[in-house]
Tab-separated table of C-alpha atoms in Angstrom:
chain	number	residue	atom	x	y	z
A	279	MET	CA	68.109	52.268	154.643
A	280	ASN	CA	67.322	56.272	152.686
A	281	ARG	CA	70.569	57.331	155.144
A	282	GLN	CA	72.340	54.170	154.235
A	283	ASN	CA	71.138	55.349	150.653
A	284	ASP	CA	72.290	59.327	151.541
A	285	ASP	CA	75.821	58.354	152.447
A	286	LYS	CA	75.958	55.730	149.303
A	287	GLN	CA	74.825	58.507	147.529
A	288	SER	CA	77.605	61.475	149.149
A	289	GLY	CA	80.498	58.448	148.282
A	290	TYR	CA	79.727	59.009	144.736
A	291	GLN	CA	79.943	61.956	144.286
A	292	GLN	CA	83.177	62.555	146.590
A	293	THR	CA	84.222	59.905	144.361
A	294	GLY	CA	85.197	62.875	142.351
A	295	HIS	CA	83.408	60.979	139.030
A	296	PRO	CA	84.109	62.867	135.651
A	297	GLN	CA	80.836	61.865	135.025
A	298	SER	CA	78.902	64.420	138.681
A	299	ASP	CA	81.435	66.995	138.073
A	300	GLN	CA	79.784	67.436	134.918
A	301	GLN	CA	76.457	67.497	135.950
A	302	GLN	CA	77.756	69.788	140.031
A	303	ALA	CA	79.757	72.251	137.062
A	304	SER	CA	75.925	72.467	134.739
A	305	HIS	CA	74.074	72.390	137.748
A	306	PHE	CA	75.784	75.837	138.902
A	307	PRO	CA	74.638	78.862	138.550
A	308	ILE	CA	76.299	80.929	135.514
A	309	ALA	CA	75.216	83.923	137.269
A	310	VAL	CA	77.405	83.677	140.621
A	311	MET	CA	80.399	82.322	138.528
A	312	MET	CA	80.534	85.139	136.149
A	313	ARG	CA	79.944	87.211	139.230
A	314	LEU	CA	82.842	85.348	141.413
A	315	ALA	CA	84.418	86.488	138.501
A	316	TRP	CA	84.322	90.256	137.978
A	317	ARG	CA	85.317	90.168	141.998
A	318	ASN	CA	88.485	88.429	141.356
A	319	LEU	CA	89.307	90.369	138.518
A	320	TRP	CA	88.587	93.661	141.480
A	321	ARG	CA	90.692	92.605	144.076
A	322	HIS	CA	94.074	94.651	143.094
A	323	ARG	CA	92.139	97.657	141.402
A	324	LYS	CA	95.341	99.044	140.234
A	325	ARG	CA	97.200	96.647	138.641
A	326	THR	CA	93.697	95.826	136.416
A	327	LEU	CA	93.405	98.673	135.586
A	328	ILE	CA	96.800	99.542	134.799
A	329	THR	CA	96.410	96.169	132.452
A	330	LEU	CA	93.485	97.502	131.094
A	331	SER	CA	95.411	101.126	130.068
A	332	SER	CA	98.113	99.351	128.286
A	333	ILE	CA	95.897	97.571	126.141
A	334	ALA	CA	93.114	101.045	125.586
A	335	VAL	CA	96.632	103.146	124.690
A	336	GLY	CA	98.837	100.399	122.925
A	337	PHE	CA	95.192	99.264	121.129
A	338	GLY	CA	94.938	103.442	120.110
A	339	LEU	CA	97.966	103.664	118.464
A	340	ALA	CA	96.541	99.628	116.875
A	341	VAL	CA	93.325	101.517	115.233
A	342	LEU	CA	94.300	104.953	114.857
A	343	SER	CA	98.324	103.254	112.642
A	344	ILE	CA	95.172	101.276	110.266
A	345	GLY	CA	93.330	103.519	109.814
A	346	LEU	CA	96.052	106.560	108.720
A	347	GLY	CA	97.203	103.471	106.158
A	348	ASP	CA	93.473	102.884	105.402
A	349	GLY	CA	92.566	106.765	104.737
A	350	SER	CA	96.268	106.707	102.075
A	351	HIS	CA	95.696	103.856	100.240
A	352	ASN	CA	92.155	105.792	99.572
A	353	SER	CA	93.276	109.299	99.162
A	354	MET	CA	95.948	107.232	96.596
A	355	VAL	CA	93.208	105.470	94.950
A	356	ARG	CA	90.850	107.651	94.641
A	357	ASN	CA	93.052	110.154	93.462
A	358	ALA	CA	94.500	107.253	90.630
A	359	ILE	CA	90.896	106.483	89.263
A	360	LYS	CA	90.450	110.724	88.906
A	361	LEU	CA	93.920	111.069	87.006
A	362	GLY	CA	94.341	107.529	86.012
A	363	GLU	CA	90.783	105.413	83.825
A	364	GLY	CA	88.118	105.192	86.440
A	365	HIS	CA	86.974	102.422	88.051
A	366	LEU	CA	86.015	100.660	84.783
A	367	THR	CA	87.992	100.565	82.114
A	368	ILE	CA	87.045	98.925	78.529
A	369	GLN	CA	89.891	98.525	76.011
A	370	PRO	CA	90.737	96.273	73.097
A	371	ARG	CA	91.989	93.196	74.824
A	372	HIS	CA	95.443	92.557	75.584
A	373	TYR	CA	96.368	96.655	75.153
A	374	ILE	CA	97.830	96.469	79.276
A	375	GLU	CA	100.224	94.490	78.460
A	376	ALA	CA	101.666	95.399	75.213
A	377	PRO	CA	100.229	99.642	74.381
A	378	ALA	CA	100.707	100.294	70.670
A	379	ASN	CA	98.945	103.179	68.798
A	380	TYR	CA	97.849	101.398	66.695
A	381	LYS	CA	95.648	98.972	69.110
A	382	TYR	CA	91.795	100.377	69.498
A	383	LEU	CA	88.128	100.646	69.408
A	384	VAL	CA	86.933	100.297	65.616
A	385	ASP	CA	83.132	101.356	66.094
A	386	GLY	CA	83.086	104.102	69.409
A	387	GLN	CA	80.000	105.222	69.203
A	388	LEU	CA	78.762	101.450	68.484
A	389	LEU	CA	80.058	100.381	72.727
A	390	ALA	CA	79.006	104.457	73.573
A	391	ASN	CA	75.201	103.978	72.617
A	392	THR	CA	75.977	100.566	73.935
A	393	LEU	CA	76.979	101.993	77.789
A	394	GLU	CA	74.197	104.569	77.049
A	395	GLU	CA	71.510	101.675	77.202
A	396	LEU	CA	73.367	99.518	80.814
A	397	THR	CA	72.422	103.561	82.087
A	398	ILE	CA	75.261	102.914	84.722
A	399	ALA	CA	74.812	104.434	87.700
A	400	GLY	CA	78.663	107.449	86.994
A	401	ARG	CA	79.334	107.878	83.921
A	402	TYR	CA	81.907	107.572	81.228
A	403	GLU	CA	84.594	108.942	79.116
A	404	PRO	CA	86.051	108.222	75.802
A	405	ARG	CA	89.860	108.443	75.581
A	406	ILE	CA	92.551	108.613	73.061
A	407	SER	CA	95.715	107.319	74.000
A	408	LEU	CA	98.357	107.576	72.404
A	409	GLN	CA	102.298	106.988	71.996
A	410	VAL	CA	104.185	110.027	69.715
A	411	LEU	CA	107.744	111.868	70.186
A	412	ALA	CA	106.890	115.662	70.441
A	413	SER	CA	109.640	117.862	68.904
A	414	THR	CA	110.120	122.282	69.081
A	415	ALA	CA	112.999	123.256	67.298
A	416	ASN	CA	115.041	123.116	70.103
A	417	ASN	CA	114.222	119.698	72.235
A	418	SER	CA	112.591	116.413	71.126
A	419	THR	CA	111.667	113.736	74.131
A	420	GLY	CA	109.224	110.807	73.670
A	421	ALA	CA	105.851	111.657	75.453
A	422	ALA	CA	102.337	109.845	75.922
A	423	LEU	CA	99.269	112.068	74.043
A	424	GLU	CA	96.067	112.078	75.699
A	425	GLY	CA	92.947	112.689	73.464
A	426	MET	CA	90.174	114.099	75.601
A	427	ASN	CA	86.698	115.804	76.185
A	428	PRO	CA	88.232	118.726	76.990
A	429	THR	CA	85.505	120.108	79.221
A	430	THR	CA	83.663	117.167	80.914
A	431	ASP	CA	86.399	114.263	81.693
A	432	GLN	CA	88.036	114.287	85.679
A	433	ARG	CA	91.415	114.823	84.248
A	434	VAL	CA	89.724	118.515	83.644
A	435	ALA	CA	89.271	118.758	87.462
A	436	MET	CA	92.290	117.567	88.678
A	437	LEU	CA	94.535	119.574	86.691
A	438	ARG	CA	92.893	122.398	85.332
A	439	PRO	CA	93.830	123.837	89.115
A	440	ARG	CA	96.929	123.143	88.534
A	441	LEU	CA	97.842	125.230	85.587
A	442	ILE	CA	100.745	127.645	86.383
A	443	GLU	CA	100.480	129.689	82.703
A	444	GLY	CA	98.190	130.048	79.736
A	445	HIS	CA	94.423	128.504	79.657
A	446	TRP	CA	92.770	125.636	79.660
A	447	LEU	CA	91.551	123.595	76.431
A	448	ASN	CA	88.170	125.235	75.000
A	449	PRO	CA	85.716	123.122	73.387
A	450	GLY	CA	87.071	122.306	70.074
A	451	ASP	CA	90.092	123.131	69.922
A	452	GLN	CA	92.201	120.587	67.302
A	453	ARG	CA	95.083	121.934	67.179
A	454	GLY	CA	95.324	123.191	71.683
A	455	ILE	CA	97.761	120.785	73.775
A	456	ILE	CA	98.007	120.993	77.417
A	457	ILE	CA	101.906	120.106	78.648
A	458	GLY	CA	103.098	119.698	82.255
A	459	SER	CA	106.167	122.019	83.658
A	460	GLY	CA	108.952	118.729	83.485
A	461	MET	CA	108.580	118.659	79.768
A	462	ALA	CA	108.028	122.551	79.215
A	463	ARG	CA	111.194	122.742	79.991
A	464	LYS	CA	112.975	119.980	78.499
A	465	LEU	CA	110.851	120.945	74.843
A	466	LYS	CA	111.748	124.641	76.372
A	467	ALA	CA	107.397	125.529	75.251
A	468	ARG	CA	106.190	128.354	76.235
A	469	ILE	CA	102.441	128.959	75.841
A	470	GLY	CA	102.450	129.642	72.099
A	471	SER	CA	105.261	127.435	70.889
A	472	LYS	CA	104.708	125.408	68.179
A	473	VAL	CA	105.133	121.738	68.816
A	474	VAL	CA	105.789	117.827	66.536
A	475	LEU	CA	104.407	115.524	67.350
A	476	MET	CA	105.143	112.311	65.154
A	477	ALA	CA	103.306	108.625	66.126
A	478	GLY	CA	104.733	105.176	62.916
A	479	THR	CA	102.025	103.722	62.452
A	480	GLN	CA	101.694	100.286	62.350
A	481	GLY	CA	102.574	99.532	58.286
A	482	GLY	CA	106.468	100.922	59.401
A	483	ASP	CA	105.804	104.973	58.176
A	484	SER	CA	105.711	108.025	60.428
A	485	GLN	CA	102.612	110.628	60.491
A	486	ALA	CA	102.910	114.241	61.912
A	487	GLN	CA	100.740	116.409	63.270
A	488	LEU	CA	101.509	119.945	64.251
A	489	GLY	CA	99.886	121.486	68.236
A	490	ARG	CA	100.408	125.052	70.144
A	491	VAL	CA	100.849	125.167	73.590
A	492	ARG	CA	97.813	126.265	75.296
A	493	GLY	CA	98.673	125.720	79.071
A	494	ILE	CA	101.305	124.466	81.679
A	495	PHE	CA	100.348	122.315	84.803
A	496	ALA	CA	102.502	121.124	87.212
A	497	ALA	CA	100.284	118.238	89.251
A	498	GLN	CA	103.641	117.823	90.890
A	499	MET	CA	103.607	114.597	88.834
A	500	GLU	CA	107.184	113.689	87.669
A	501	GLU	CA	105.839	110.703	85.362
A	502	VAL	CA	102.531	113.372	84.485
A	503	ASP	CA	104.417	116.962	84.567
A	504	ASN	CA	107.406	115.228	82.440
A	505	PHE	CA	105.893	112.330	79.953
A	506	LEU	CA	102.226	113.168	79.569
A	507	ILE	CA	99.835	116.224	76.965
A	508	LEU	CA	96.300	116.389	77.207
A	509	SER	CA	94.648	117.131	73.725
A	510	ASP	CA	90.809	117.645	71.814
A	511	ILE	CA	90.055	113.801	71.666
A	512	GLU	CA	90.139	114.875	68.066
A	513	PHE	CA	92.950	116.083	67.768
A	514	SER	CA	94.861	112.678	68.655
A	515	ARG	CA	91.596	111.011	66.384
A	516	TYR	CA	93.825	111.830	63.721
A	517	PHE	CA	96.539	109.599	64.176
A	518	LEU	CA	93.933	106.138	64.712
A	519	SER	CA	93.075	108.001	61.103
A	520	GLY	CA	96.790	107.230	59.478
A	521	GLU	CA	96.129	103.480	61.300
A	522	GLY	CA	93.595	102.983	59.335
A	523	ALA	CA	90.505	103.896	61.608
A	524	ASP	CA	86.944	105.231	60.145
A	525	VAL	CA	86.827	108.649	61.975
A	526	LYS	CA	82.794	108.486	60.846
A	527	ARG	CA	82.981	105.512	63.519
A	528	GLN	CA	84.560	107.384	66.301
A	529	PRO	CA	87.105	105.064	67.644
A	530	VAL	CA	88.601	105.893	70.318
A	531	THR	CA	91.790	103.575	72.363
A	532	ARG	CA	90.070	103.142	75.606
A	533	PHE	CA	86.654	103.992	78.140
A	534	ALA	CA	86.964	105.691	81.382
A	535	ILE	CA	84.096	104.428	84.062
A	536	PHE	CA	83.099	105.976	86.943
A	537	LEU	CA	81.249	104.676	89.071
A	538	ASP	CA	78.991	106.320	91.925
A	539	ASP	CA	79.634	103.731	94.119
A	540	PRO	CA	82.729	102.100	93.751
A	541	ASP	CA	81.085	99.421	95.811
A	542	ARG	CA	79.940	97.889	92.688
A	543	THR	CA	82.632	98.153	90.490
A	544	ASP	CA	82.288	94.041	90.264
A	545	LEU	CA	78.957	94.002	89.646
A	546	TRP	CA	78.801	96.160	86.302
A	547	GLN	CA	82.314	95.023	85.875
A	548	ALA	CA	80.460	91.351	85.028
A	549	LYS	CA	77.400	93.752	83.859
A	550	LEU	CA	79.461	94.742	81.235
A	551	ASN	CA	81.571	91.571	80.157
A	552	ALA	CA	77.789	90.041	79.920
A	553	VAL	CA	77.247	92.545	77.161
A	554	ILE	CA	80.325	94.298	75.507
A	555	ASP	CA	82.982	91.211	76.588
A	556	ASN	CA	84.667	89.008	73.689
A	557	ASP	CA	87.640	88.282	71.816
A	558	GLN	CA	88.504	92.040	71.162
A	559	VAL	CA	87.103	93.709	74.017
A	560	ALA	CA	88.096	93.793	77.420
A	561	VAL	CA	86.705	94.952	80.508
A	562	LEU	CA	88.932	95.354	83.427
A	563	SER	CA	88.521	96.878	86.650
A	564	TRP	CA	91.269	99.867	88.627
A	565	GLN	CA	93.089	96.920	90.490
A	566	GLN	CA	93.808	95.190	87.205
A	567	MET	CA	95.025	98.486	85.282
A	568	MET	CA	96.805	99.481	88.346
A	569	PRO	CA	99.010	96.527	89.525
A	570	GLN	CA	102.082	97.821	91.281
A	571	LEU	CA	99.423	99.745	93.275
A	572	VAL	CA	97.479	97.014	94.785
A	573	GLN	CA	100.722	95.605	96.143
A	574	PHE	CA	102.423	98.785	97.465
A	575	ILE	CA	98.724	98.609	99.195
A	576	VAL	CA	99.138	94.995	100.426
A	577	ILE	CA	102.395	95.216	100.967
A	578	ASP	CA	102.142	98.762	103.508
A	579	ASP	CA	99.080	96.730	104.800
A	580	ALA	CA	101.797	94.127	105.746
A	581	GLY	CA	103.440	96.680	107.479
A	582	ASN	CA	100.236	98.265	109.575
A	583	TYR	CA	99.385	94.398	110.526
A	584	ILE	CA	103.055	93.744	112.210
A	585	PHE	CA	103.273	96.506	114.680
A	586	LEU	CA	99.595	95.690	115.558
A	587	LEU	CA	100.718	91.757	115.401
A	588	LEU	CA	103.605	93.882	118.401
A	589	ILE	CA	100.997	95.469	120.534
A	590	LEU	CA	99.264	91.943	120.647
A	591	ILE	CA	102.261	90.651	122.273
A	592	MET	CA	102.258	93.415	124.420
A	593	VAL	CA	97.963	92.622	125.589
A	594	ILE	CA	98.576	89.264	125.731
A	595	PHE	CA	101.942	89.421	128.802
A	596	GLY	CA	100.110	91.964	130.457
A	597	ILE	CA	96.669	89.897	130.817
A	598	VAL	CA	98.860	86.552	131.764
A	599	ASN	CA	100.634	88.300	133.796
A	600	THR	CA	97.471	90.152	135.888
A	601	VAL	CA	95.296	86.248	135.354
A	602	LEU	CA	98.277	84.462	137.087
A	603	MET	CA	99.175	86.336	138.939
A	604	SER	CA	95.553	86.560	140.085
A	605	VAL	CA	95.400	83.223	140.654
A	606	LEU	CA	99.595	82.304	142.211
A	607	GLU	CA	98.100	84.599	145.289
A	608	ARG	CA	95.075	82.320	145.493
A	609	THR	CA	96.887	79.141	145.366
A	610	ARG	CA	95.663	77.953	148.463
A	611	GLU	CA	92.405	79.518	148.013
A	612	PHE	CA	91.847	76.919	145.312
A	613	GLY	CA	92.526	74.724	147.762
A	614	LEU	CA	90.144	75.525	149.688
A	615	LEU	CA	87.276	75.262	147.311
A	616	ARG	CA	88.368	72.157	146.195
A	617	ALA	CA	88.778	70.444	148.988
A	618	LEU	CA	84.831	71.203	150.070
A	619	GLY	CA	83.838	69.739	146.833
A	620	LEU	CA	84.415	72.542	144.296
A	621	SER	CA	85.290	70.967	140.848
A	622	ARG	CA	88.057	71.078	138.958
A	623	HIS	CA	85.254	72.047	135.894
A	624	HIS	CA	84.977	75.221	138.588
A	625	LEU	CA	88.320	76.692	139.019
A	626	LEU	CA	88.618	76.029	135.214
A	627	LEU	CA	85.369	78.121	134.422
A	628	LEU	CA	85.553	80.580	137.090
A	629	VAL	CA	89.222	81.609	135.627
A	630	ILE	CA	87.790	82.199	131.767
A	631	CYS	CA	85.056	83.956	133.076
A	632	GLU	CA	86.870	86.220	133.992
A	633	SER	CA	89.009	86.266	131.835
A	634	ILE	CA	85.875	87.016	129.024
A	635	LEU	CA	85.105	90.226	131.446
A	636	LEU	CA	88.864	91.228	131.217
A	637	SER	CA	88.792	90.538	127.566
A	638	LEU	CA	85.422	93.092	127.760
A	639	LEU	CA	87.144	95.346	129.875
A	640	ALA	CA	90.696	95.604	127.508
A	641	LEU	CA	88.011	95.780	123.723
A	642	ILE	CA	85.546	98.303	125.547
A	643	ALA	CA	88.584	100.408	126.826
A	644	GLY	CA	90.443	100.153	124.129
A	645	TRP	CA	88.097	101.016	121.394
A	646	LEU	CA	87.261	103.919	124.126
A	647	VAL	CA	90.729	105.326	123.469
A	648	GLY	CA	91.473	104.024	119.513
A	649	GLY	CA	87.932	105.026	117.887
A	650	GLY	CA	88.130	108.824	120.417
A	651	ALA	CA	91.571	109.254	117.757
A	652	HIS	CA	89.559	107.674	114.922
A	653	LEU	CA	86.803	109.549	115.150
A	654	TRP	CA	88.918	113.071	115.811
A	655	PHE	CA	90.921	112.356	113.383
A	656	SER	CA	88.669	111.287	111.049
A	657	LEU	CA	86.977	114.864	111.355
A	658	HIS	CA	90.312	116.489	111.253
A	659	GLY	CA	92.392	114.906	110.110
A	660	ILE	CA	96.669	115.032	109.878
A	661	ASP	CA	98.700	116.811	107.887
A	662	PHE	CA	101.606	115.709	106.198
A	663	SER	CA	102.257	118.657	104.052
A	664	ALA	CA	104.812	120.331	105.759
A	665	LEU	CA	106.759	116.924	106.075
A	666	MET	CA	106.661	116.974	101.999
A	667	GLY	CA	107.567	119.357	101.476
A	668	GLU	CA	104.484	121.893	99.706
A	669	GLY	CA	103.630	118.476	98.004
A	670	LYS	CA	106.819	117.283	97.422
A	671	GLY	CA	106.805	113.686	98.211
A	672	THR	CA	103.310	112.847	97.670
A	673	ALA	CA	103.609	111.224	94.404
A	674	ILE	CA	104.154	107.457	94.783
A	675	MET	CA	103.047	104.476	92.074
A	676	GLY	CA	102.188	106.847	89.474
A	677	THR	CA	98.854	108.190	92.024
A	678	PHE	CA	99.287	111.181	95.020
A	679	MET	CA	98.366	111.359	98.161
A	680	ASP	CA	96.717	113.894	99.329
A	681	PRO	CA	99.031	115.879	101.819
A	682	VAL	CA	97.067	116.272	104.975
A	683	VAL	CA	94.991	112.608	105.927
A	684	PHE	CA	91.836	111.336	107.467
A	685	THR	CA	92.127	108.670	109.291
A	686	GLU	CA	88.731	105.989	107.864
A	687	LEU	CA	87.800	102.246	109.721
A	688	SER	CA	84.786	100.522	106.901
A	689	TRP	CA	82.459	97.871	109.675
A	690	HIS	CA	84.847	95.280	108.085
A	691	ARG	CA	88.310	96.710	109.643
A	692	VAL	CA	86.462	97.164	112.611
A	693	LEU	CA	85.165	93.845	112.720
A	694	GLN	CA	88.827	92.030	112.567
A	695	LEU	CA	90.271	94.689	115.159
A	696	SER	CA	87.451	92.756	117.521
A	697	ILE	CA	87.742	89.536	116.555
A	698	ILE	CA	91.616	90.457	117.568
A	699	ILE	CA	91.487	92.099	120.447
A	700	PHE	CA	89.541	90.057	122.027
A	701	SER	CA	90.810	86.908	120.988
A	702	ALA	CA	94.395	87.063	122.063
A	703	THR	CA	92.735	88.637	125.530
A	704	LEU	CA	90.553	85.289	126.024
A	705	CYS	CA	93.172	83.159	124.808
A	706	SER	CA	96.476	84.243	127.367
A	707	GLY	CA	94.297	83.478	130.137
A	708	ILE	CA	93.739	80.514	129.232
A	709	TYR	CA	97.046	79.281	129.977
A	710	PRO	CA	96.782	80.378	133.918
A	711	ALA	CA	93.357	78.523	133.625
A	712	ILE	CA	94.716	75.302	133.325
A	713	LYS	CA	96.876	76.056	135.810
A	714	ALA	CA	94.308	76.874	138.590
A	715	ALA	CA	92.681	73.656	137.343
A	716	ARG	CA	95.401	71.517	137.601
A	717	ILE	CA	95.338	72.540	141.444
A	718	THR	CA	94.984	69.757	144.779
A	719	PRO	CA	93.639	70.516	147.642
A	720	VAL	CA	96.788	68.823	150.298
A	721	GLU	CA	99.177	70.709	148.188
A	722	ALA	CA	97.159	74.432	147.846
A	723	LEU	CA	96.476	74.440	151.270
A	724	ARG	CA	100.203	73.304	152.686
A	725	THR	CA	101.592	76.201	150.034
C-alpha cells in the first residue's frame, strides 16, 4: 500500500504540474544554484575575461566623460556665481524681465538689517546695476555700471588679479572706476582718463557723472571686458538719487547672497521668501538668474548620456553574446538535466544567477577602471589651457571654465551610474535565460 502511494506521488511529480515545479524550485538551495552559476561562468575563462574587460573599459570611459562634464559644469557655475549675483539674489520683482535704472530697492538699509537678523550662513553684498553711456573725447559706447563694495565684494577676488594696468579702487573713492581692456580700446582710454557716464531718467531727463579710470582689467570674456564698469557703490548711488531715491535709506538694485553651503540654497530661498518676499521684492536662485546657463548644462549633459547609451549598447551585446553562447553550448547538458527532473524554473533561475554574477563582476571591474581614472583626474585634473590658447575659449554663457578641469562625481551620480550598468547587464541575460528555460529534453538530447 505504501509502495502504491509512493508510486502515485512519484507519478504526480513527474507530470510536470506547475505547482510541483514551484515547490521544487522553492526548495532548491539558492547557494547551490549560485555555485553552479559561478562554475558555468568560468568554463570559458578567456571569453568571460574579454567581456569583463570590454565592459570595464567602456564603463571607465563613460565615468570619465561624465566626471569631466560635471567638473566643467561645476567650474562654470562656481565662476558664474562669483562673477554674477551669488547663490541667491534679492532684487525688484520683474527686474530680470525688463531691467531699468528706475527699478531699485528703496530701503536697502532695512533689507540689510533683515538679512543680519536672519544670520545667513554666508555673506551678502549690496550692489547697484545701471545701464549707462560711457563717453570720452574720442568715442562713446554703451556700458553696464556696477556699483559695489571695493574691498569685500566677491568680484574683487575674481577681477583684481586680472588687472593689467593701474590699481584697484580704494575704499571711499567716489570718482574712481575700473574698466575692461575691450572698453579701454573702444574709448581710447588709459589710466587717469576722464570718462563721462550718462543715464536717462524715468521722467525723460538725463543725468551724468564724471569718473576717472583707476585700473584696466582683462577678464578674457568679451561681454565683461567690453561692457563692464566697476565703481564704488556710493558713486553709482548718485544715479539712483537722480531717479528720486533717498540716499539716506541706502537704495540698491540688489543684494547678492553667497552661501557657505550651496546645497542649502533652496532652504535659504524659502526662508527669505517667508520674510521679505512681496509684490515689490523677489528672491531668486542662481538658476532663475541664469536660465541660459542651466539650459546649456542640461543639453551638454544630454550629450554625455548619449555617449553612455552607446557604451550600454556595447555592454549589452557583449553580455548577450557571452551568456547566449554559454547557453547554446550547453543545450545537450540542459536537456539531460530536464530529463533528470530539473524544472524550467531551475534552468531559468540558473541562467539568471549567471547574469547576476556577471553583472556584479562587470560593476566591480567598471568601477575599478572608471573609479581609478576618476580618482586620478580628480586630484591632478586635465589641463585644457593649451587647447584653449592662453585662456581664450574658456568664456561661455556669461561665465568661464577654469583651464584645469577636475573630474567630479556626486554620490547621486555614482549610484545612478551603478544602477544603469547593473540593470543593463542583468537585463541582457533575460533572453538567454528564457531560451534555456524553453529547452525540451527530447530535442536537446538529439543535438
